[in-house]
Tab-separated table of C-alpha atoms and ligand atoms in Angstrom:
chain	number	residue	atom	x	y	z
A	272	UNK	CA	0.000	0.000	0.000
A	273	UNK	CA	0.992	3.074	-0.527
A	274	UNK	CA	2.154	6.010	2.148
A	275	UNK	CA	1.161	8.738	0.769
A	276	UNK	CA	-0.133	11.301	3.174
A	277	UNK	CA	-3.984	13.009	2.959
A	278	UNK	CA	-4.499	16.756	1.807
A	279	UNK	CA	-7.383	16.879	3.652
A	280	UNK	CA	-7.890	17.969	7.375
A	281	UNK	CA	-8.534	15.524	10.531
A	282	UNK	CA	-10.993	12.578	10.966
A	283	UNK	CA	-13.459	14.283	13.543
A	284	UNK	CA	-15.052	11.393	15.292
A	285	UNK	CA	-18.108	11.876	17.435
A	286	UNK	CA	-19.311	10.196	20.665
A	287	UNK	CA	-21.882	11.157	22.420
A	288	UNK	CA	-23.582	8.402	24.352
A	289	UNK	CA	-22.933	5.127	26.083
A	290	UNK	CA	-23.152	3.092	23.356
A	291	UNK	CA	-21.097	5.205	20.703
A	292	UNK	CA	-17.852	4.819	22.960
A	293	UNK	CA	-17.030	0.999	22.655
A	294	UNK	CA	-17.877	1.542	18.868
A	295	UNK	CA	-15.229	4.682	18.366
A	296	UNK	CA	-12.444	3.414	20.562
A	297	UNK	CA	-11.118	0.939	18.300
A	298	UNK	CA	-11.783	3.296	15.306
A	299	UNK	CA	-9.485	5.805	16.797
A	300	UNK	CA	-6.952	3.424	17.464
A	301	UNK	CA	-7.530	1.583	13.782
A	302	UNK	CA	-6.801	5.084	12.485
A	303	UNK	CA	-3.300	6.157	14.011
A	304	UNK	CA	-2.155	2.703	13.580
A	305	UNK	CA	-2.524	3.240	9.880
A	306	UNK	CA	0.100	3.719	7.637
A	307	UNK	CA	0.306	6.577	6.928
A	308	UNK	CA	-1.947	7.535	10.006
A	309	UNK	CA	-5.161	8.864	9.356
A	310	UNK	CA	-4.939	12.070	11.829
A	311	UNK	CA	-8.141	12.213	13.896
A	312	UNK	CA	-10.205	14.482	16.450
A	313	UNK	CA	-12.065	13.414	18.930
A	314	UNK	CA	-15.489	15.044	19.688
A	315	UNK	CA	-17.650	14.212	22.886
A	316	UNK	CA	-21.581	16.242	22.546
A	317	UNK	CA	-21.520	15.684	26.154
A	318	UNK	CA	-25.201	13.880	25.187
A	319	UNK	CA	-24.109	11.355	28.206
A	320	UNK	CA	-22.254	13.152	30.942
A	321	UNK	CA	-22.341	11.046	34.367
A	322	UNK	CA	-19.205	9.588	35.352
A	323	UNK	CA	-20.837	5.912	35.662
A	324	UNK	CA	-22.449	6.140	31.689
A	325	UNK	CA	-19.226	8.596	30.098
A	326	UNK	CA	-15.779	9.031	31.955
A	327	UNK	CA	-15.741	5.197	33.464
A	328	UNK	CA	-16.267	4.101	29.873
A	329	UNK	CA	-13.660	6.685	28.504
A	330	UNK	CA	-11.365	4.619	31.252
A	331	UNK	CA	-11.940	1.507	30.890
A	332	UNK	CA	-11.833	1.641	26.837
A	333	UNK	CA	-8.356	3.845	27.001
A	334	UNK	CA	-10.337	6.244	24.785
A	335	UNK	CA	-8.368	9.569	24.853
A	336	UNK	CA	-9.369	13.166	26.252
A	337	UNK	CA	-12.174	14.190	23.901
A	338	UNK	CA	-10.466	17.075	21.957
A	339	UNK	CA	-13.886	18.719	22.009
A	340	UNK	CA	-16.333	18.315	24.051
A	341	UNK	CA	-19.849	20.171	23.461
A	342	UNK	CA	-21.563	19.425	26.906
A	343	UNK	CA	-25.222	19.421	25.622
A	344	UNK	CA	-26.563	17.097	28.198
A	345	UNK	CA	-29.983	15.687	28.766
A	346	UNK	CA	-33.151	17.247	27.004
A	347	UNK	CA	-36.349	16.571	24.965
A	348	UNK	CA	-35.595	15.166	21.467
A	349	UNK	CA	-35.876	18.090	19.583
A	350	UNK	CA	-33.473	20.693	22.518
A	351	UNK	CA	-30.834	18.166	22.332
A	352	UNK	CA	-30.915	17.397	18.577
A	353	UNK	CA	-30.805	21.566	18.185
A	354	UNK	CA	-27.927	22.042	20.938
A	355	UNK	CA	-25.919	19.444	19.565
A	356	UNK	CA	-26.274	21.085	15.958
A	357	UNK	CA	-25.777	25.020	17.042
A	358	UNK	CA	-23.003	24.167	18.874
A	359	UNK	CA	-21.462	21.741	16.471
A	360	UNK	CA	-21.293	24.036	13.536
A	361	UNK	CA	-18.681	26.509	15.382
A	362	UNK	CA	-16.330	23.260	15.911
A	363	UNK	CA	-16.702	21.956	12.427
A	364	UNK	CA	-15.431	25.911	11.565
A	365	UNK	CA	-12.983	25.795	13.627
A	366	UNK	CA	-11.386	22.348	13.274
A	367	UNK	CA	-12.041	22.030	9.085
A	368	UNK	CA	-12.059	18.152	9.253
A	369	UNK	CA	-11.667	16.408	6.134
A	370	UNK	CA	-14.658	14.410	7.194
A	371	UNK	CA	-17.247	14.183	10.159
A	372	UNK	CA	-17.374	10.234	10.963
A	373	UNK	CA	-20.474	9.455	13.165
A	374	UNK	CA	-21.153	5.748	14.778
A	375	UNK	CA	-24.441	4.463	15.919
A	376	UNK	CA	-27.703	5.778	16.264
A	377	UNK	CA	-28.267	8.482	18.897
A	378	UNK	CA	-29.602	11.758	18.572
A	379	UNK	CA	-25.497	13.229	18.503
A	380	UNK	CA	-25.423	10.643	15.612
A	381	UNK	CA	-27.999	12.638	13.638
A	382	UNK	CA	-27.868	16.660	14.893
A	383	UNK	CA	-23.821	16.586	14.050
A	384	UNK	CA	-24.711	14.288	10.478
A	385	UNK	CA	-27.252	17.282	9.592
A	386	UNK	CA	-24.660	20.030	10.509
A	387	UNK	CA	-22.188	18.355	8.523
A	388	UNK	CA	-23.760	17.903	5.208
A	389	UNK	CA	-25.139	21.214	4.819
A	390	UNK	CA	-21.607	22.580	5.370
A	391	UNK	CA	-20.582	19.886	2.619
A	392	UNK	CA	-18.732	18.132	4.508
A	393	UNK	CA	-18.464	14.458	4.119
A	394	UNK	CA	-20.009	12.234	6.409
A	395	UNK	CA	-18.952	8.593	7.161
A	396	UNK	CA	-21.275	6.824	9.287
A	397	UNK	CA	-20.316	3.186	10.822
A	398	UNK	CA	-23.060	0.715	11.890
A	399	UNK	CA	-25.197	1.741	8.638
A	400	UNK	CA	-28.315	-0.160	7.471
A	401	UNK	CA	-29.424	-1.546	10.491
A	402	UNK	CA	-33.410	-1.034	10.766
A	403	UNK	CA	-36.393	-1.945	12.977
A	404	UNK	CA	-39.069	-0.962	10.386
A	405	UNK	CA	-39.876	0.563	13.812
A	406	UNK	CA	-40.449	4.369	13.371
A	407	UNK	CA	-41.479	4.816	17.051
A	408	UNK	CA	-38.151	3.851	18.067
A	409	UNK	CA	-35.956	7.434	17.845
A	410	UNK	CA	-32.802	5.513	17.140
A	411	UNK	CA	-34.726	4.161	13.665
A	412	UNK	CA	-35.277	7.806	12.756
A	413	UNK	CA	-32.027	8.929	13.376
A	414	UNK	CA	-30.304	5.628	11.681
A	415	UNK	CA	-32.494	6.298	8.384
A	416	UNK	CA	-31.851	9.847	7.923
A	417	UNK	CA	-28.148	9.570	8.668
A	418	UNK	CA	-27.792	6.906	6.032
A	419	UNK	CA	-29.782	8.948	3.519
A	420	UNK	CA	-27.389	12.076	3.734
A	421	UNK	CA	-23.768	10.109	4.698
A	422	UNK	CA	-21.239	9.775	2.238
A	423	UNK	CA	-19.536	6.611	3.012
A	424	UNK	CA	-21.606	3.874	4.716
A	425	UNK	CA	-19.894	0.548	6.759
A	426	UNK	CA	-21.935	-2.243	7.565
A	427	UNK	CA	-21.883	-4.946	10.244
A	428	UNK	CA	-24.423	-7.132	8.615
A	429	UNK	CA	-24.907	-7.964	5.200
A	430	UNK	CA	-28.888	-7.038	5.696
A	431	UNK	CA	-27.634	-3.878	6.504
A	432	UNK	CA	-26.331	-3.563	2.873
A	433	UNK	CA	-29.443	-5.046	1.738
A	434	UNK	CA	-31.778	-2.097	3.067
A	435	UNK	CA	-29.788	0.308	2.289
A	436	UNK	CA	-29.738	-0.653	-0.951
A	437	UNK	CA	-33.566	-0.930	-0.843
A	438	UNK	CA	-33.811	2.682	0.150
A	439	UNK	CA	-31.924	3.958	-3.174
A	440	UNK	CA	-28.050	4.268	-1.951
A	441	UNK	CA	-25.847	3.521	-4.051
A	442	UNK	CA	-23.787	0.537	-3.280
A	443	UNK	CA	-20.658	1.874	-4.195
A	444	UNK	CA	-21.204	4.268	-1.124
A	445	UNK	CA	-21.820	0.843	1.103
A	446	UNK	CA	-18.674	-1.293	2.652
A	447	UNK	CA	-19.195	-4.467	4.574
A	448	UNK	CA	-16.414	-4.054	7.537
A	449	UNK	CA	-17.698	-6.445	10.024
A	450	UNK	CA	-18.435	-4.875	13.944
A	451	UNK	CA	-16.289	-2.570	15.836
A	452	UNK	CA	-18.286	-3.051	18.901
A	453	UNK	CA	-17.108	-6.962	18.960
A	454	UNK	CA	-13.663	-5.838	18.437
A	455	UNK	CA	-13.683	-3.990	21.330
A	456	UNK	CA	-15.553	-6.803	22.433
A	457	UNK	CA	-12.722	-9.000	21.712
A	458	UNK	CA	-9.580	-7.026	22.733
A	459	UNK	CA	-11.184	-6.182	25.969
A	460	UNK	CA	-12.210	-10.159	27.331
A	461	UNK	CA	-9.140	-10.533	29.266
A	462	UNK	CA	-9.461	-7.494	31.148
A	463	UNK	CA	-12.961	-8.228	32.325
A	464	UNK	CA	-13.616	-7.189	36.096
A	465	UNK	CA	-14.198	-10.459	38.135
A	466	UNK	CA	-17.957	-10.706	38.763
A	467	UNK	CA	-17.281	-10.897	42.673
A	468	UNK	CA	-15.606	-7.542	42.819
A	469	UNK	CA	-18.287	-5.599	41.089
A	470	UNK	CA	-20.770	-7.515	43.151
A	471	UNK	CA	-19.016	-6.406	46.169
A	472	UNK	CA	-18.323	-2.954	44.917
A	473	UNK	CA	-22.135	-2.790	44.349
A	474	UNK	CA	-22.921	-3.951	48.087
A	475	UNK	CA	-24.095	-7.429	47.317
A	476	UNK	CA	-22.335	-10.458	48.799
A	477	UNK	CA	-21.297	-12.266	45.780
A	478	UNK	CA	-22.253	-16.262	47.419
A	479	UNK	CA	-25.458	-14.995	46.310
A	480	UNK	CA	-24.517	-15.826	42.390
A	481	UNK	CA	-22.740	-18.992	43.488
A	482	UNK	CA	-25.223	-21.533	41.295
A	483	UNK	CA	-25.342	-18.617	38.350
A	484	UNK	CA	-26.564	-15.690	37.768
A	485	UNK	CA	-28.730	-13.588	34.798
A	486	UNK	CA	-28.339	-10.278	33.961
A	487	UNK	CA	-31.241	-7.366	33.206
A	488	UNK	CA	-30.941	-4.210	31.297
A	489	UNK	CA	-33.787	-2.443	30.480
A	490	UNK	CA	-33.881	1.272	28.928
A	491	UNK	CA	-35.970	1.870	26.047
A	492	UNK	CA	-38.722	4.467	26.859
A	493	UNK	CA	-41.050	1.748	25.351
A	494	UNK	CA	-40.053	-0.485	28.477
A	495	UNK	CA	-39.996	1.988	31.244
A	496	UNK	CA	-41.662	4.903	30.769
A	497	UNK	CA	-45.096	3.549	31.212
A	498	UNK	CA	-46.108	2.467	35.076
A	499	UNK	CA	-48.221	-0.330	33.937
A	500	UNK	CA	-45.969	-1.968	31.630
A	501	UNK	CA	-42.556	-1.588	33.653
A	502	UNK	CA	-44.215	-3.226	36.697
A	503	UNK	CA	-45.271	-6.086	34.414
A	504	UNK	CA	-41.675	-6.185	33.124
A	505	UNK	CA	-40.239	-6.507	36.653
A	506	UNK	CA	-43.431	-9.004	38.149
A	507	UNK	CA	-41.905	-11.790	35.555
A	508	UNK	CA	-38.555	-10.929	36.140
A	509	UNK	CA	-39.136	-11.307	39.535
A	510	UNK	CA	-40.696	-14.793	38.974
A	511	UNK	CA	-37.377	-15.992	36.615
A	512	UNK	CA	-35.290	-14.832	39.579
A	513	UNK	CA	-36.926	-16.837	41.494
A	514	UNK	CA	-35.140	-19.797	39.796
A	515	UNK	CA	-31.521	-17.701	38.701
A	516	UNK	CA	-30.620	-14.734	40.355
A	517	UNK	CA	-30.645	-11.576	38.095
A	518	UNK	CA	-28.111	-8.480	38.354
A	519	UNK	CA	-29.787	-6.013	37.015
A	520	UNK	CA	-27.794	-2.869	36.073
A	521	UNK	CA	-30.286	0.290	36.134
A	522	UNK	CA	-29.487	3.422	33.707
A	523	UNK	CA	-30.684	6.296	35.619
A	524	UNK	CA	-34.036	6.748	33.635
A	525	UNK	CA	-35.064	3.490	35.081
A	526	UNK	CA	-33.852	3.554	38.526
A	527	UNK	CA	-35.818	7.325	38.294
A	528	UNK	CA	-39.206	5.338	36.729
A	529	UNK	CA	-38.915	2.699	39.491
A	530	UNK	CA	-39.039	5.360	42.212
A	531	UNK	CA	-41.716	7.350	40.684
A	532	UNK	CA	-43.748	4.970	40.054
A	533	UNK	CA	-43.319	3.222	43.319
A	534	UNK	CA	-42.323	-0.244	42.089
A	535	UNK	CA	-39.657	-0.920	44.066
A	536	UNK	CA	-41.619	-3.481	46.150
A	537	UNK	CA	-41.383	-6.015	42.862
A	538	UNK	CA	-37.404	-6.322	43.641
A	539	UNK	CA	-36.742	-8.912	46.291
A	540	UNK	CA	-32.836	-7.816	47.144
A	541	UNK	CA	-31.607	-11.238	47.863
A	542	UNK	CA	-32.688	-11.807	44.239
A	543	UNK	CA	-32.999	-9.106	42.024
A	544	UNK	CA	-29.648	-7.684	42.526
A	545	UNK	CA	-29.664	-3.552	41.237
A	546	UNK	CA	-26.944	-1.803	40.528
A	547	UNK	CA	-25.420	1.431	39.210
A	548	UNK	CA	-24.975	1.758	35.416
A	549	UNK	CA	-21.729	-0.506	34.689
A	550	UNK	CA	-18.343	0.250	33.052
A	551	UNK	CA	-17.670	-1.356	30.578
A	552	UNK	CA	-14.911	-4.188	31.878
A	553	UNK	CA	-17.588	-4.893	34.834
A	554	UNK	CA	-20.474	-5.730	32.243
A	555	UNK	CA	-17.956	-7.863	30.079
A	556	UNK	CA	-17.591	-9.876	33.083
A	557	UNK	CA	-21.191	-10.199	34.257
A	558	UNK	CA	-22.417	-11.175	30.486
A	559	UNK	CA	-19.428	-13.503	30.043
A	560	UNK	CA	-19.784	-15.665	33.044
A	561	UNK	CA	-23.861	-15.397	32.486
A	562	UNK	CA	-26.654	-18.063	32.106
A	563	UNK	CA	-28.516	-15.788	30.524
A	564	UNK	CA	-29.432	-11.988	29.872
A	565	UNK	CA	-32.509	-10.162	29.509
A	566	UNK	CA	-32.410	-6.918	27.829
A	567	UNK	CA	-33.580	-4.016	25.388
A	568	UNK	CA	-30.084	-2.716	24.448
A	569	UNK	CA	-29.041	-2.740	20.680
A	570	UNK	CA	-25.178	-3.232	21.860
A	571	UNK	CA	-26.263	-6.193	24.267
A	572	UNK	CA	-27.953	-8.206	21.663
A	573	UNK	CA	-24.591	-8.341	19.713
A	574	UNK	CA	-22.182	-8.914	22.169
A	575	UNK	CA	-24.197	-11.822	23.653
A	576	UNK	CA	-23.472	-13.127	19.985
A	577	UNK	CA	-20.242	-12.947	20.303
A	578	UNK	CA	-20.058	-14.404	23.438
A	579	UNK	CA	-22.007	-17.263	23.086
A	580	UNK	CA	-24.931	-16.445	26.406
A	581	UNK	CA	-28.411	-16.965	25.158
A	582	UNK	CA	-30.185	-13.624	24.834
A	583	UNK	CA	-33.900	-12.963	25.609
A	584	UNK	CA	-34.689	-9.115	23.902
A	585	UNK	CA	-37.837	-7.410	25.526
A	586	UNK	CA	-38.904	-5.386	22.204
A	587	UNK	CA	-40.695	-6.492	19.189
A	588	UNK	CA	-38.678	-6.001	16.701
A	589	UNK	CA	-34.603	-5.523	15.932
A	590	UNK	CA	-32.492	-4.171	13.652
A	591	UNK	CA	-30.119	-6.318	14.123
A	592	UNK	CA	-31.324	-9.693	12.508
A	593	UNK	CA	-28.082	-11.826	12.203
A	594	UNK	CA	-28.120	-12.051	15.734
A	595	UNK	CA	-31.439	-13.702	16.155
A	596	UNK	CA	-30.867	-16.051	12.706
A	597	UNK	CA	-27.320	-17.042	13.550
A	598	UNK	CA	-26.772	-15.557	17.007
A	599	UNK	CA	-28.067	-16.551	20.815
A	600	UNK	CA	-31.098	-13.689	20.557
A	601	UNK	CA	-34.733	-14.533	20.997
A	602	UNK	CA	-36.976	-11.804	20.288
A	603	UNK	CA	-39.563	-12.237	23.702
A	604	UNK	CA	-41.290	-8.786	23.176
A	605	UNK	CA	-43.042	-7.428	26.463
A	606	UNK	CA	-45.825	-10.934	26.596
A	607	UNK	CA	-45.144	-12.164	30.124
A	608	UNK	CA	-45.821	-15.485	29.234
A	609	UNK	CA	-43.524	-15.631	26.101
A	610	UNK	CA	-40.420	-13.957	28.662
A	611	UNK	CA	-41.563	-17.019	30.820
A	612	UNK	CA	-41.892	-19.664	28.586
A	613	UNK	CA	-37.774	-18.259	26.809
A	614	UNK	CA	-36.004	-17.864	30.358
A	615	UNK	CA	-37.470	-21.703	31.236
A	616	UNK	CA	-35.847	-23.254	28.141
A	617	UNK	CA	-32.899	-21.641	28.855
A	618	UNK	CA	-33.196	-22.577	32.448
A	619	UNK	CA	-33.588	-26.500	31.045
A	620	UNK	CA	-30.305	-26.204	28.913
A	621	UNK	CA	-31.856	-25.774	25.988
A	622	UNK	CA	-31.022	-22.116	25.645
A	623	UNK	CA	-29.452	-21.018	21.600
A	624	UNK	CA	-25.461	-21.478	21.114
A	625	UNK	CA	-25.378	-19.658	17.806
A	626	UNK	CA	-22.359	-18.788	15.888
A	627	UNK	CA	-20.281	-15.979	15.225
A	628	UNK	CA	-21.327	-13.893	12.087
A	629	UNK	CA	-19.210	-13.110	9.313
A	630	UNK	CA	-16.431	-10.195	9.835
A	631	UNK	CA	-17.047	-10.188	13.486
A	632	UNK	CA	-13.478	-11.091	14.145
A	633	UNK	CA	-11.770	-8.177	16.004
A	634	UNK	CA	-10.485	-6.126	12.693
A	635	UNK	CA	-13.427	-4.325	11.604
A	636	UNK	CA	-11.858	-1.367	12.339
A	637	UNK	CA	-8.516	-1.570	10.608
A	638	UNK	CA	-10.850	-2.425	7.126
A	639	UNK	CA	-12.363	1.004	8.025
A	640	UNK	CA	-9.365	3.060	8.520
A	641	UNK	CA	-7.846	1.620	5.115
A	642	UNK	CA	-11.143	1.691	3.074
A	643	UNK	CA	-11.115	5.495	4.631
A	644	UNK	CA	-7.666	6.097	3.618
A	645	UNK	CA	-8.637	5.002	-0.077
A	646	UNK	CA	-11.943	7.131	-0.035
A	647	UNK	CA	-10.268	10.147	1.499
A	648	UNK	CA	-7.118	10.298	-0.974
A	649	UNK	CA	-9.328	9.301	-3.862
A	650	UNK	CA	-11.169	12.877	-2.819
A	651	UNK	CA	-13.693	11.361	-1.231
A	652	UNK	CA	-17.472	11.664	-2.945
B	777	UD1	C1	-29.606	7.198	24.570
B	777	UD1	C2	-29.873	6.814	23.119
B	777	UD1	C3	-30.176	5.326	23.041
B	777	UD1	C4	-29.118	4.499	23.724
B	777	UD1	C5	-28.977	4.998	25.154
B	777	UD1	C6	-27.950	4.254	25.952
B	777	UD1	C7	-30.977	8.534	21.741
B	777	UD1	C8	-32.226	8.856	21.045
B	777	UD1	N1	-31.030	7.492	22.586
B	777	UD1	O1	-30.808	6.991	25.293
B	777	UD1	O2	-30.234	4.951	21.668
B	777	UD1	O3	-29.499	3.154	23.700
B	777	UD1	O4	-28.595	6.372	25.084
B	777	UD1	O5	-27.946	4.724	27.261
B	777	UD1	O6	-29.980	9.157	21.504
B	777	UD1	N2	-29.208	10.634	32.055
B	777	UD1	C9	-28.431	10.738	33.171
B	777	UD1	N3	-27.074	10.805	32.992
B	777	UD1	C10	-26.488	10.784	31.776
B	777	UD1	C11	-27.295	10.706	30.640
B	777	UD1	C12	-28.660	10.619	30.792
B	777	UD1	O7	-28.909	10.762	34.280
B	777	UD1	O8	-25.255	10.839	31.693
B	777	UD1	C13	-30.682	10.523	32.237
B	777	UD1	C14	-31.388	11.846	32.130
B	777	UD1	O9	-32.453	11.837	33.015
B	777	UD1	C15	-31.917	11.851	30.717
B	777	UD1	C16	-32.213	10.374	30.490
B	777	UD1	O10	-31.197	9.676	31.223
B	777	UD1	O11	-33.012	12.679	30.552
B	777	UD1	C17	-32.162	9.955	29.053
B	777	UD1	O12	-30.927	10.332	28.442
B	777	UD1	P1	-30.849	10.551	26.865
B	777	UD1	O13	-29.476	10.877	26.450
B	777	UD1	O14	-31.932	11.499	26.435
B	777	UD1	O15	-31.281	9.154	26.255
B	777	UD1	P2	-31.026	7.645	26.712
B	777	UD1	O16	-32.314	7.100	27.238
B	777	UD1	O17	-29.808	7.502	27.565
């Protein structure tokens, strides 16, 4: 290959939430390990800004000092979509990157996409083509319109390809890279925090998970914003617990909905064992070692995959398909009884082993960084 270097400015990468760091880490890293490097930026919208769901995460993936960081913090859709854009546009003045490259599908993904393009300039966007078909879920409408306006699209799937294609995009714009979430996934295993310690940390004896343990996550506004249907949620969690113990790991919007609504009754603490959002290490380590997890996470459902821990998903629908066709996923919706009947078969050994999909190998993000290089010195679109 050759070494010649780029005319064009930085890489400015974005992060914003949770699940965008484990998915930029190795990017960064894929980049200045390229020959010649690919210089980057790092910008942080400050959409997440707790030390439990941003700086532990920055640790514990060695992500660098955001170069930028925008501190927009928590609104309504439409203020944090608009603070992330008006302040955006000074940076992207300031910093004349050679082109804005967005992961995921959070509202930072979208505001700093739309900032970008009108500006004209390029927009990569990793994790493209995933969809739900679900356009009540915000991440679908932020994933969609990203896609439509980004310049250079990398999939994980080859579905993703598929729709994307389907919605008019050309394919030259599409490359199949594989999933930079597994190969964080994957450089990360060894380093995972022994389950005992975060137990302990969390102040839970750990002899409580001697015969196994599940874990919960639960998130999605769908899941926990309504009284009704998040006590219903934690009634048959209660009753699998019964059987395994569960670790539950709250983000703050449901630790605030439990309170509020005044469910905390449904937890029996020798049981049901809550606590604080995780780093990242300490979840690595309580999926790993797992029987099982219950969850509505995106990132959960594919790192379960990789792992090889049956997963039962509490939505309807997913936009990530491979990992319900070849994966460990089950989709179990919100129907009590279906969550009942899922956690039982897994409970009887007869939980999904799945395989690993195709490209999920730990290098997705070194194809990136030299399918970027080529792009970018070929003058991009
Ligand atoms: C966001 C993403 C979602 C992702 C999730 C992971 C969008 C549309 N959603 O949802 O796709 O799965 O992150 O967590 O971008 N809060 C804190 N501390 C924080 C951040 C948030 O307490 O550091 C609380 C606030 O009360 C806030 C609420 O969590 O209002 C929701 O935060 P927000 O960033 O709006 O969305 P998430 O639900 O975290």
């Amino acid at each position: 290959m050759t070494t010649r270097e780029l005319s064009a400015g930085p890489v400015m990468c974005v992060v914003g939430a949770r699940p965008n760091f484990m998915k930029m880490a190795p990017i960064l890293r894929a980049l200045a390990a390229h020959r010649p490097p690919l210089p980057a930026l790092l910008l942080h919208t400050g959409q997440h800004y707790d030390a439990a769901m941003s700086d532990q995460l920055f640790a514990d993936l060695r992500l660098p000092r955001p170069d930028i960081n925008l501190e927009v913090g928590s609104a309504s859709h439409a203020v944090q979509t608009a603070e992330v854009m008006k302040r955006f546009e000074p940076a992207l003045d300031e910093h004349k990157p050679g082109c804005v490259l967005v992961v995921g599908d959070v509202n930072s993904t979208l505001a700093c996409t739309l900032v970008a393009v009108k500006k004209n300039v390029p927009v990569v966007h990793v994790e493209a083509g995933l969809r739900s078909y679900d356009r009540k879920m915000p991440e679908e409408i932020n994933r969609v319109l990203t896609d439509q306006v980004a310049d250079r699209l990398y999939t994980t799937e080859r579905s993703a390809t598929d729709n994307l294609v389907r919605e008019g995009i050309a394919e030259s714009r599409v490359c199949f890279a594989g999933n930079v979430m597994i190969d964080s996934l994957l450089s990360n295993r060894a380093q995972a925090r022994p389950v005992a310690d975060t137990l302990r940390d969390g102040g839970h004896d750990p002899a409580l998970l001697q015969q196994g343990w599940g874990v919960v996550t639960l998130h999605r506004p769908s899941n926990v914003d309504d009284a009704q249907t998040l006590g219903r949620l934690l009634g048959v969690l209660g009753e699998v617990a019964r059987r395994l113990p569960l670790v539950f790991a709250l983000h703050p919007r449901t630790r605030a909905n439990i309170e509020r609504f005044g469910l905390g009754a449904l937890i029996d603490p020798q049981r049901m064992l809550l606590l604080p959002p995780q780093g990242y290490l300490e979840m690595l380590g309580l999926m790993a070692g797992a029987t099982m997890v219950l969850t509505d996470s995106g990132g959960l459902q594919e790192e379960t995959t990789a792992l090889g821990v049956p997963c039962l998903t509490l939505r309807d629908n997913t936009e990530r398909p491979i990992t319900v066709e070849q994966g460990t996923n089950t989709m179990v919706g919100r129907d009590v009884q279906a969550i009942r009947e899922a956690a039982a078969e897994i409970l009887a050994g007869r939980g999904k082993r799945g395989r690993v999909p195709e490209l999920w190998d730990g290098h997705a993000a070194e194809r990136i960084a030299a399918d970027l290089y080529q792009w970018l010195r070929a003058g991009a679109p």
